Amino acid sequence: MVKSGVNWQNPSVGALMHFGGNNVLQVVYLHQWWRIISATFVHVGLLHLAGNMWCLWNLGLLGEPLLGFFGVISVYLLTGAAGNLLSTIWNLFARDLIQVGAGASGAVFGIAGILIVLLSNRKLAEPRMGRPGIPWGELVALRKSVIQFAVLNLFIGFATILGGPIRVDNTAHFGGFVCGLAMGVPLLPRMTSGREKYLRRQKIVFAAFALLLALFARWISVLVFGPKR
């Protein structure tokens, strides 16, 4: 965006939309559903980008050993899309048709959500296949730090509702976080069942959530335009 001449501190609404920002009119009425994913890669200035990348780096380092590289990417895309979908339906009901959503925050909260669930598995502390387990005290400390991160940032986001120059898409944050929690639940029992079984469960869970998001998007479309005959 910056190389294209966009202001690196405060990009215009037009620039955000041009590069894939999320907006009810574009997504629902013009059927540009790809924006619920592309918006996770668009940021409102370099400071916004740097903050999200710092959070993503730290959570990614923690999540990759538990989910794998492609698992982290899948969670990023699915929870980011879930957050933006929830934001879209919220703005639709609120008749807030001009707001533009952008940023990876919903996906960051989604990764935090799934980590909170996965780090609760006590079997991770047990040695397996010649590898030492993670001490339970360390698992508790890691999980506590992720919970604190999520709670603090959700609180800061909702505090902006009371006033201030910064608008935070709390609905996207909340949607991504809840989606991450929900995705972690069916993965939890298979984490220590062997790599093949765990990866198979991952694929099933990710495919199921992708289908649910598609059905949710379809429901929004039917809600607005009615069923096609």
Coordinates of N, CA and C in Angstrom, one line a residue:
M1 N 0.8 -1.2 0.0 CA 0.0 0.0 0.0 C 0.9 1.3 0.0
V2 N 1.9 1.2 0.9 CA 2.8 2.4 1.0 C 3.5 2.6 -0.4
K3 N 4.0 1.6 -1.0 CA 4.7 1.7 -2.3 C 3.7 2.2 -3.4
S4 N 2.4 2.1 -3.2 CA 1.5 2.7 -4.1 C 1.1 4.1 -3.8
G5 N 1.8 4.7 -2.8 CA 1.5 6.1 -2.5 C 0.5 6.4 -1.4
V6 N 0.1 5.3 -0.7 CA -0.9 5.4 0.3 C -0.2 6.0 1.6
N7 N -0.9 6.9 2.3 CA -0.3 7.5 3.5 C 0.0 6.4 4.5
W8 N 1.2 6.3 5.0 CA 1.6 5.2 5.9 C 1.1 5.4 7.3
Q9 N 0.7 6.6 7.7 CA 0.1 6.8 9.0 C -1.4 6.7 9.1
N10 N -2.0 7.3 8.1 CA -3.5 7.4 8.1 C -4.0 7.2 6.7
P11 N -4.1 6.0 6.2 CA -4.7 5.8 4.9 C -6.1 6.2 4.8
S12 N -6.5 6.6 3.6 CA -7.9 7.0 3.4 C -8.8 5.8 3.3
V13 N -10.1 6.1 3.5 CA -11.1 5.0 3.4 C -11.1 4.4 2.0
G14 N -10.9 5.3 1.0 CA -10.9 4.8 -0.4 C -9.7 3.8 -0.6
A15 N -8.6 4.2 0.0 CA -7.4 3.3 -0.1 C -7.6 2.0 0.6
L16 N -8.2 2.0 1.8 CA -8.5 0.7 2.5 C -9.4 -0.1 1.7
M17 N -10.4 0.5 1.1 CA -11.4 -0.3 0.3 C -10.7 -0.8 -1.0
H18 N -9.9 0.0 -1.6 CA -9.2 -0.4 -2.8 C -8.3 -1.7 -2.6
F19 N -7.7 -1.8 -1.4 CA -6.8 -2.9 -1.2 C -7.5 -4.0 -0.4
G20 N -8.8 -4.0 -0.2 CA -9.5 -5.2 0.3 C -10.2 -5.0 1.6
G21 N -10.4 -3.8 2.1 CA -11.1 -3.6 3.4 C -12.5 -4.2 3.4
N22 N -13.0 -4.4 4.6 CA -14.3 -5.0 4.8 C -15.4 -4.0 5.0
N23 N -16.4 -4.1 4.2 CA -17.5 -3.1 4.3 C -18.8 -3.8 3.9
V24 N -19.9 -3.5 4.7 CA -21.2 -4.2 4.4 C -21.7 -4.0 3.0
L25 N -21.6 -2.8 2.5 CA -22.2 -2.6 1.1 C -21.4 -3.4 0.1
Q26 N -20.1 -3.4 0.2 CA -19.3 -4.2 -0.7 C -19.5 -5.7 -0.6
V27 N -19.5 -6.1 0.7 CA -19.5 -7.6 0.9 C -20.9 -8.2 0.6
V28 N -21.9 -7.6 1.2 CA -23.3 -8.2 1.1 C -24.0 -7.7 -0.2
Y29 N -24.0 -6.4 -0.4 CA -24.8 -6.0 -1.6 C -24.1 -6.1 -2.9
L30 N -22.8 -6.1 -2.9 CA -22.1 -6.3 -4.2 C -21.4 -7.7 -4.2
H31 N -21.7 -8.5 -3.2 CA -21.3 -9.9 -3.2 C -19.8 -10.1 -3.3
Q32 N -19.1 -9.2 -2.7 CA -17.6 -9.3 -2.6 C -17.2 -10.0 -1.3
W33 N -17.5 -11.2 -1.2 CA -17.3 -12.0 0.0 C -15.8 -12.2 0.3
W34 N -15.0 -12.1 -0.7 CA -13.6 -12.3 -0.5 C -13.0 -11.3 0.4
R35 N -13.7 -10.2 0.7 CA -13.2 -9.1 1.5 C -13.1 -9.6 3.0
I36 N -13.9 -10.6 3.4 CA -13.8 -11.0 4.8 C -12.5 -11.6 5.1
I37 N -11.8 -12.1 4.0 CA -10.4 -12.6 4.2 C -9.4 -11.6 3.9
S38 N -9.6 -10.9 2.8 CA -8.6 -9.9 2.4 C -8.4 -8.8 3.4
A39 N -9.5 -8.5 4.1 CA -9.4 -7.4 5.2 C -8.4 -7.8 6.3
T40 N -8.1 -9.0 6.5 CA -7.2 -9.4 7.5 C -5.7 -9.1 7.2
F41 N -5.5 -8.7 5.9 CA -4.2 -8.4 5.4 C -4.0 -6.9 5.2
V42 N -5.1 -6.1 5.4 CA -5.1 -4.7 5.2 C -5.0 -4.0 6.6
H43 N -4.2 -3.0 6.7 CA -4.1 -2.3 8.0 C -4.1 -0.8 7.9
V44 N -4.6 -0.2 9.0 CA -4.8 1.3 9.0 C -3.5 1.9 9.4
G45 N -2.5 1.9 8.6 CA -1.2 2.5 8.9 C -0.2 1.5 9.4
L46 N 1.1 1.9 9.4 CA 2.2 1.0 9.8 C 2.2 0.6 11.3
L47 N 1.7 1.6 12.1 CA 1.7 1.3 13.5 C 0.6 0.2 13.8
H48 N -0.5 0.2 13.1 CA -1.5 -0.8 13.3 C -0.9 -2.2 12.8
L49 N -0.2 -2.1 11.7 CA 0.4 -3.3 11.2 C 1.4 -3.9 12.1
A50 N 2.3 -3.0 12.6 CA 3.4 -3.4 13.5 C 2.8 -4.1 14.8
G51 N 1.8 -3.5 15.4 CA 1.2 -4.0 16.6 C 0.6 -5.4 16.4
N52 N -0.1 -5.5 15.3 CA -0.7 -6.9 15.0 C 0.4 -7.9 14.7
M53 N 1.4 -7.5 14.0 CA 2.5 -8.5 13.6 C 3.2 -8.9 14.9
W54 N 3.4 -8.0 15.8 CA 4.1 -8.3 17.1 C 3.3 -9.4 17.8
C55 N 2.0 -9.1 17.9 CA 1.1 -10.1 18.6 C 1.1 -11.4 17.9
L56 N 1.0 -11.4 16.6 CA 0.9 -12.6 15.8 C 2.3 -13.4 15.9
W57 N 3.4 -12.7 15.9 CA 4.7 -13.3 16.1 C 4.7 -14.1 17.4
N58 N 4.4 -13.5 18.4 CA 4.4 -14.2 19.8 C 3.5 -15.3 19.9
L59 N 2.2 -15.1 19.4 CA 1.2 -16.2 19.5 C 1.6 -17.3 18.5
G60 N 2.1 -16.9 17.4 CA 2.5 -17.9 16.4 C 3.6 -18.8 16.9
L61 N 4.6 -18.2 17.5 CA 5.7 -19.0 18.1 C 5.2 -20.1 19.1
L62 N 4.1 -19.7 19.8 CA 3.5 -20.6 20.8 C 2.6 -21.6 20.2
G63 N 2.0 -21.2 19.1 CA 1.0 -22.0 18.4 C 1.5 -23.0 17.5
E64 N 2.6 -22.7 16.8 CA 3.2 -23.6 15.8 C 3.5 -25.0 16.3
P65 N 4.1 -25.1 17.5 CA 4.4 -26.5 18.0 C 3.1 -27.3 18.3
L66 N 2.0 -26.6 18.6 CA 0.8 -27.3 18.9 C -0.1 -27.5 17.7
L67 N 0.0 -26.7 16.7 CA -0.9 -26.7 15.5 C -0.2 -27.1 14.2
G68 N 1.1 -26.8 14.2 CA 1.9 -26.9 12.9 C 1.8 -25.6 12.1
F69 N 2.7 -25.5 11.1 CA 2.7 -24.2 10.3 C 1.4 -24.0 9.6
F70 N 0.9 -25.0 8.9 CA -0.3 -24.9 8.1 C -1.5 -24.8 9.0
G71 N -1.4 -25.4 10.2 CA -2.5 -25.3 11.2 C -2.7 -23.8 11.7
V72 N -1.6 -23.2 11.9 CA -1.6 -21.8 12.4 C -2.2 -20.9 11.2
I73 N -1.8 -21.1 10.0 CA -2.3 -20.4 8.9 C -3.8 -20.6 8.7
S74 N -4.2 -21.8 8.9 CA -5.7 -22.2 8.7 C -6.5 -21.5 9.8
V75 N -6.0 -21.5 11.0 CA -6.7 -20.8 12.2 C -6.7 -19.3 11.9
Y76 N -5.6 -18.8 11.4 CA -5.6 -17.3 11.1 C -6.7 -17.0 10.1
L77 N -6.8 -17.7 9.0 CA -7.7 -17.4 8.0 C -9.2 -17.6 8.4
L78 N -9.4 -18.7 9.1 CA -10.8 -19.1 9.5 C -11.3 -18.2 10.6
T79 N -10.5 -17.9 11.6 CA -11.0 -17.0 12.7 C -11.0 -15.6 12.3
G80 N -10.1 -15.2 11.4 CA -10.2 -13.8 10.8 C -11.4 -13.6 10.0
A81 N -11.8 -14.6 9.2 CA -13.0 -14.6 8.4 C -14.2 -14.6 9.3
A82 N -14.2 -15.4 10.4 CA -15.3 -15.5 11.3 C -15.6 -14.1 12.0
G83 N -14.5 -13.5 12.4 CA -14.6 -12.2 13.0 C -15.2 -11.1 12.1
N84 N -14.7 -11.1 10.9 CA -15.2 -10.2 9.9 C -16.7 -10.4 9.5
L85 N -17.0 -11.7 9.4 CA -18.4 -12.0 9.2 C -19.4 -11.5 10.3
L86 N -19.0 -11.8 11.5 CA -19.8 -11.3 12.6 C -19.8 -9.8 12.6
S87 N -18.7 -9.1 12.3 CA -18.7 -7.7 12.2 C -19.7 -7.2 11.1
T88 N -19.7 -7.9 10.0 CA -20.6 -7.6 8.9 C -22.0 -7.7 9.2
I89 N -22.4 -8.7 9.9 CA -23.8 -8.9 10.3 C -24.2 -7.9 11.4
W90 N -23.3 -7.6 12.2 CA -23.5 -6.5 13.3 C -23.8 -5.2 12.6
N91 N -22.9 -4.8 11.7 CA -23.1 -3.5 11.0 C -24.3 -3.5 10.1
L92 N -24.7 -4.6 9.6 CA -25.9 -4.7 8.8 C -27.1 -4.4 9.6
F93 N -27.2 -5.1 10.8 CA -28.4 -4.8 11.7 C -28.3 -3.4 12.3
A94 N -27.1 -2.9 12.5 CA -27.0 -1.5 13.1 C -27.2 -0.5 12.0
R95 N -27.3 -0.9 10.7 CA -27.4 0.0 9.6 C -26.2 0.9 9.5
D96 N -25.1 0.4 9.9 CA -23.8 1.1 9.8 C -23.1 0.7 8.5
L97 N -23.5 1.3 7.4 CA -23.1 0.8 6.1 C -21.8 1.5 5.6
I98 N -21.3 2.5 6.3 CA -20.1 3.2 5.8 C -18.8 2.8 6.5
Q99 N -18.9 2.0 7.6 CA -17.7 1.7 8.3 C -16.8 0.6 7.5
V100 N -15.5 0.8 7.6 CA -14.6 -0.1 6.9 C -13.8 -0.8 7.9
G101 N -13.8 -2.1 7.9 CA -13.0 -2.9 8.8 C -11.7 -3.4 8.1
A102 N -10.6 -3.4 8.9 CA -9.3 -3.8 8.4 C -8.4 -4.2 9.5
G103 N -7.6 -5.2 9.3 CA -6.6 -5.6 10.3 C -6.7 -7.1 10.6
A104 N -5.6 -7.6 11.2 CA -5.5 -9.0 11.6 C -5.9 -9.3 13.0
S105 N -6.5 -8.3 13.7 CA -6.8 -8.5 15.1 C -7.8 -9.6 15.4
G106 N -8.8 -9.7 14.5 CA -9.7 -10.8 14.7 C -9.0 -12.2 14.7
A107 N -8.1 -12.3 13.7 CA -7.3 -13.6 13.6 C -6.4 -13.8 14.8
V108 N -5.8 -12.7 15.3 CA -4.9 -12.7 16.4 C -5.7 -13.2 17.6
F109 N -6.9 -12.7 17.8 CA -7.7 -13.1 18.9 C -8.1 -14.6 18.7
G110 N -8.3 -15.0 17.5 CA -8.7 -16.4 17.2 C -7.6 -17.4 17.6
I111 N -6.4 -17.0 17.3 CA -5.2 -17.8 17.6 C -5.1 -17.9 19.2
A112 N -5.3 -16.7 19.8 CA -5.3 -16.7 21.3 C -6.3 -17.7 21.8
G113 N -7.5 -17.6 21.2 CA -8.6 -18.5 21.7 C -8.3 -19.9 21.6
I114 N -7.8 -20.4 20.5 CA -7.5 -21.8 20.3 C -6.4 -22.3 21.2
L115 N -5.4 -21.4 21.5 CA -4.3 -21.7 22.4 C -4.8 -21.9 23.8
I116 N -5.7 -21.0 24.2 CA -6.2 -21.2 25.6 C -6.8 -22.6 25.8
V117 N -7.5 -23.1 24.8 CA -8.1 -24.4 24.9 C -7.0 -25.5 24.8
L118 N -6.1 -25.4 23.9 CA -5.1 -26.5 23.7 C -4.1 -26.6 24.8
L119 N -3.8 -25.4 25.4 CA -2.8 -25.4 26.5 C -3.4 -26.0 27.8
S120 N -4.7 -26.3 27.8 CA -5.4 -26.9 29.0 C -5.2 -28.4 29.0
N121 N -4.6 -29.0 28.0 CA -4.4 -30.4 27.9 C -3.3 -30.9 28.8
R122 N -3.6 -31.6 29.9 CA -2.6 -32.0 30.9 C -1.6 -33.1 30.3
K123 N -2.1 -33.8 29.3 CA -1.2 -34.8 28.7 C 0.0 -34.2 28.0
L124 N 0.0 -32.9 27.7 CA 1.2 -32.3 27.1 C 2.4 -32.3 28.1
A125 N 2.1 -32.5 29.4 CA 3.1 -32.5 30.4 C 3.8 -33.9 30.4
E126 N 3.2 -34.9 29.8 CA 3.7 -36.3 29.8 C 4.7 -36.5 28.7
P127 N 5.9 -37.2 29.0 CA 6.8 -37.5 27.9 C 6.2 -38.5 26.9
R128 N 6.5 -38.2 25.6 CA 6.0 -39.1 24.6 C 7.0 -39.3 23.5
M129 N 7.1 -40.5 23.0 CA 8.0 -40.8 21.8 C 9.4 -40.3 22.1
G130 N 9.9 -40.5 23.3 CA 11.2 -40.1 23.6 C 11.4 -38.6 23.8
R131 N 10.4 -37.8 23.7 CA 10.5 -36.4 23.9 C 10.0 -36.0 25.3
P132 N 10.7 -35.2 26.0 CA 10.2 -34.8 27.3 C 8.9 -33.9 27.3
G133 N 8.0 -34.1 28.2 CA 6.8 -33.3 28.2 C 7.1 -31.9 28.7
I134 N 6.2 -31.0 28.5 CA 6.3 -29.6 29.0 C 5.8 -29.6 30.4
P135 N 6.6 -29.1 31.4 CA 6.2 -29.1 32.8 C 4.9 -28.4 32.9
W136 N 4.0 -29.0 33.7 CA 2.6 -28.5 33.9 C 2.6 -27.1 34.4
G137 N 3.6 -26.7 35.2 CA 3.7 -25.3 35.7 C 3.9 -24.3 34.5
E138 N 4.7 -24.7 33.6 CA 5.0 -23.9 32.4 C 3.7 -23.8 31.5
L139 N 3.0 -24.9 31.4 CA 1.8 -24.8 30.6 C 0.8 -23.9 31.2
V140 N 0.6 -24.0 32.5 CA -0.3 -23.1 33.3 C 0.1 -21.6 33.1
A141 N 1.4 -21.4 33.2 CA 1.9 -20.0 33.0 C 1.7 -19.5 31.6
L142 N 1.9 -20.3 30.6 CA 1.7 -19.9 29.2 C 0.2 -19.6 29.0
R143 N -0.6 -20.5 29.4 CA -2.1 -20.3 29.2 C -2.6 -19.1 30.0
K144 N -2.1 -18.8 31.1 CA -2.4 -17.7 31.9 C -2.0 -16.4 31.2
S145 N -0.9 -16.4 30.6 CA -0.4 -15.2 29.8 C -1.3 -14.9 28.6
V146 N -1.7 -16.0 27.9 CA -2.6 -15.8 26.7 C -3.9 -15.3 27.2
I147 N -4.5 -15.8 28.3 CA -5.7 -15.4 28.8 C -5.6 -13.9 29.2
Q148 N -4.6 -13.5 29.8 CA -4.4 -12.1 30.2 C -4.3 -11.2 29.0
F149 N -3.6 -11.7 28.0 CA -3.5 -10.9 26.7 C -4.9 -10.7 26.1
A150 N -5.6 -11.8 26.0 CA -7.0 -11.7 25.4 C -7.9 -10.8 26.2
V151 N -8.0 -11.0 27.5 CA -8.9 -10.2 28.4 C -8.5 -8.7 28.3
L152 N -7.2 -8.4 28.5 CA -6.7 -7.0 28.5 C -7.1 -6.3 27.2
N153 N -6.8 -7.0 26.1 CA -7.0 -6.3 24.8 C -8.5 -6.2 24.5
L154 N -9.3 -7.2 24.9 CA -10.8 -7.1 24.7 C -11.3 -5.9 25.6
F155 N -10.8 -5.8 26.8 CA -11.2 -4.7 27.7 C -10.8 -3.4 27.1
I156 N -9.6 -3.2 26.5 CA -9.2 -2.0 25.9 C -10.1 -1.7 24.7
G157 N -10.4 -2.7 23.9 CA -11.2 -2.5 22.8 C -12.6 -2.0 23.2
F158 N -13.2 -2.6 24.2 CA -14.6 -2.2 24.6 C -14.5 -0.9 25.3
A159 N -13.4 -0.5 25.9 CA -13.3 0.8 26.6 C -13.4 1.9 25.6
T160 N -13.0 1.7 24.3 CA -13.0 2.7 23.3 C -14.4 3.1 22.9
I161 N -15.4 2.2 23.3 CA -16.8 2.6 23.0 C -17.2 3.8 23.8
L162 N -16.6 4.0 24.9 CA -17.0 5.1 25.8 C -16.5 6.4 25.3
G163 N -15.6 6.4 24.3 CA -15.2 7.7 23.7 C -13.7 7.6 23.3
G164 N -13.3 8.4 22.5 CA -11.9 8.4 22.0 C -11.8 8.5 20.5
P165 N -10.7 8.9 20.0 CA -10.6 9.1 18.5 C -10.4 7.8 17.8
I166 N -10.1 6.7 18.5 CA -9.8 5.4 17.8 C -11.0 4.5 17.8
R167 N -11.4 4.0 16.6 CA -12.5 3.1 16.5 C -12.0 1.7 16.4
V168 N -12.3 0.8 17.3 CA -11.9 -0.6 17.3 C -13.1 -1.5 16.9
D169 N -12.8 -2.4 16.0 CA -13.8 -3.4 15.6 C -14.0 -4.5 16.6
N170 N -14.6 -4.2 17.7 CA -14.8 -5.2 18.8 C -15.5 -6.4 18.4
T171 N -16.5 -6.3 17.5 CA -17.2 -7.4 17.1 C -16.3 -8.4 16.3
A172 N -15.4 -7.9 15.5 CA -14.5 -8.8 14.8 C -13.6 -9.5 15.8
H173 N -13.1 -8.8 16.8 CA -12.2 -9.3 17.9 C -13.0 -10.5 18.6
F174 N -14.2 -10.2 19.0 CA -15.0 -11.1 19.8 C -15.3 -12.4 18.9
G175 N -15.7 -12.1 17.7 CA -16.0 -13.2 16.8 C -14.8 -14.1 16.5
G176 N -13.7 -13.5 16.3 CA -12.5 -14.3 16.1 C -12.1 -15.1 17.3
F177 N -12.2 -14.5 18.5 CA -11.9 -15.2 19.7 C -12.8 -16.4 20.0
V178 N -14.1 -16.2 19.9 CA -15.0 -17.3 20.1 C -14.8 -18.4 19.1
C179 N -14.6 -18.0 17.9 CA -14.3 -19.1 16.9 C -13.1 -19.9 17.2
G180 N -12.0 -19.2 17.7 CA -10.8 -19.9 18.1 C -11.1 -20.9 19.3
L181 N -11.8 -20.4 20.2 CA -12.2 -21.3 21.4 C -13.0 -22.5 20.9
A182 N -13.9 -22.3 20.0 CA -14.8 -23.4 19.5 C -13.9 -24.4 18.7
M183 N -13.0 -23.9 17.9 CA -12.2 -24.8 17.1 C -11.2 -25.6 17.9
G184 N -10.8 -25.1 19.1 CA -9.9 -25.9 19.9 C -10.6 -27.0 20.6
V185 N -11.9 -27.0 20.9 CA -12.6 -28.0 21.7 C -12.5 -29.4 21.0
P186 N -12.8 -29.5 19.7 CA -12.7 -30.9 19.1 C -11.3 -31.3 18.8
L187 N -10.3 -30.4 18.9 CA -8.9 -30.8 18.7 C -8.3 -31.3 19.9
L188 N -8.8 -30.9 21.1 CA -8.2 -31.2 22.4 C -8.0 -32.7 22.6
P189 N -9.0 -33.5 22.4 CA -8.9 -34.9 22.7 C -7.8 -35.7 21.8
R190 N -7.5 -35.1 20.6 CA -6.7 -35.8 19.7 C -5.2 -35.3 19.7
M191 N -4.9 -34.3 20.6 CA -3.6 -33.7 20.6 C -2.5 -34.7 20.9
T192 N -2.8 -35.7 21.7 CA -1.7 -36.7 22.1 C -2.1 -38.1 21.6
S193 N -2.9 -38.2 20.6 CA -3.3 -39.5 20.0 C -2.4 -39.9 18.9
G194 N -1.3 -39.2 18.6 CA -0.5 -39.6 17.5 C -0.6 -38.5 16.4
R195 N 0.4 -38.3 15.7 CA 0.5 -37.2 14.7 C -0.6 -37.4 13.6
E196 N -0.7 -38.6 13.0 CA -1.7 -38.8 11.9 C -3.1 -38.6 12.4
K197 N -3.5 -39.1 13.5 CA -4.8 -38.9 14.0 C -5.1 -37.4 14.3
Y198 N -4.1 -36.7 14.8 CA -4.3 -35.3 15.2 C -4.4 -34.5 13.9
L199 N -3.6 -34.8 12.9 CA -3.7 -34.0 11.6 C -5.0 -34.3 10.9
R200 N -5.5 -35.6 11.0 CA -6.7 -35.9 10.4 C -7.9 -35.1 11.1
R201 N -7.8 -35.0 12.4 CA -8.8 -34.3 13.1 C -8.8 -32.8 12.8
Q202 N -7.6 -32.3 12.6 CA -7.4 -30.9 12.2 C -8.1 -30.6 10.9
K203 N -7.8 -31.5 9.9 CA -8.4 -31.3 8.6 C -10.0 -31.3 8.7
I204 N -10.5 -32.2 9.4 CA -12.0 -32.3 9.6 C -12.5 -31.1 10.2
V205 N -11.9 -30.6 11.3 CA -12.3 -29.4 12.0 C -12.3 -28.2 11.2
F206 N -11.1 -28.0 10.5 CA -11.0 -26.8 9.6 C -12.0 -26.8 8.5
A207 N -12.2 -28.0 7.9 CA -13.2 -28.1 6.8 C -14.6 -27.8 7.3
A208 N -14.9 -28.3 8.5 CA -16.2 -28.1 9.0 C -16.5 -26.6 9.3
F209 N -15.5 -25.9 9.9 CA -15.7 -24.5 10.2 C -15.7 -23.7 8.9
A210 N -15.0 -24.1 7.9 CA -15.1 -23.4 6.6 C -16.5 -23.5 6.0
L211 N -17.0 -24.7 6.2 CA -18.4 -24.9 5.7 C -19.4 -24.1 6.5
L212 N -19.2 -24.0 7.8 CA -20.1 -23.2 8.7 C -20.0 -21.7 8.3
L213 N -18.8 -21.3 8.0 CA -18.7 -19.8 7.6 C -19.4 -19.6 6.3
A214 N -19.3 -20.5 5.4 CA -19.9 -20.4 4.1 C -21.4 -20.4 4.3
L215 N -22.0 -21.2 5.1 CA -23.4 -21.3 5.4 C -23.9 -20.0 6.1
F216 N -23.0 -19.5 7.0 CA -23.4 -18.2 7.6 C -23.4 -17.1 6.6
A217 N -22.5 -17.0 5.7 CA -22.5 -16.0 4.7 C -23.7 -16.2 3.8
R218 N -24.1 -17.4 3.5 CA -25.3 -17.6 2.7 C -26.5 -17.2 3.4
W219 N -26.6 -17.4 4.8 CA -27.7 -16.9 5.6 C -27.8 -15.4 5.5
I220 N -26.7 -14.7 5.6 CA -26.7 -13.3 5.5 C -27.3 -12.8 4.2
S221 N -26.9 -13.5 3.1 CA -27.4 -13.1 1.8 C -28.9 -13.3 1.7
V222 N -29.3 -14.5 2.2 CA -30.8 -14.8 2.2 C -31.5 -13.8 3.0
L223 N -31.0 -13.4 4.1 CA -31.6 -12.4 5.0 C -31.8 -11.1 4.3
V224 N -30.9 -10.7 3.5 CA -31.0 -9.4 2.8 C -31.8 -9.5 1.5
F225 N -31.6 -10.5 0.7 CA -32.2 -10.6 -0.6 C -33.4 -11.6 -0.7
G226 N -33.5 -12.4 0.3 CA -34.5 -13.5 0.3 C -34.0 -14.7 -0.5
P227 N -34.6 -15.8 -0.3 CA -34.2 -17.0 -1.1 C -34.4 -16.9 -2.6
K228 N -33.4 -17.5 -3.3 CA -33.6 -17.5 -4.8 C -34.6 -18.5 -5.2
R229 N -35.4 -18.2 -6.1 CA -36.4 -19.2 -6.6 C -35.9 -19.8 -7.9

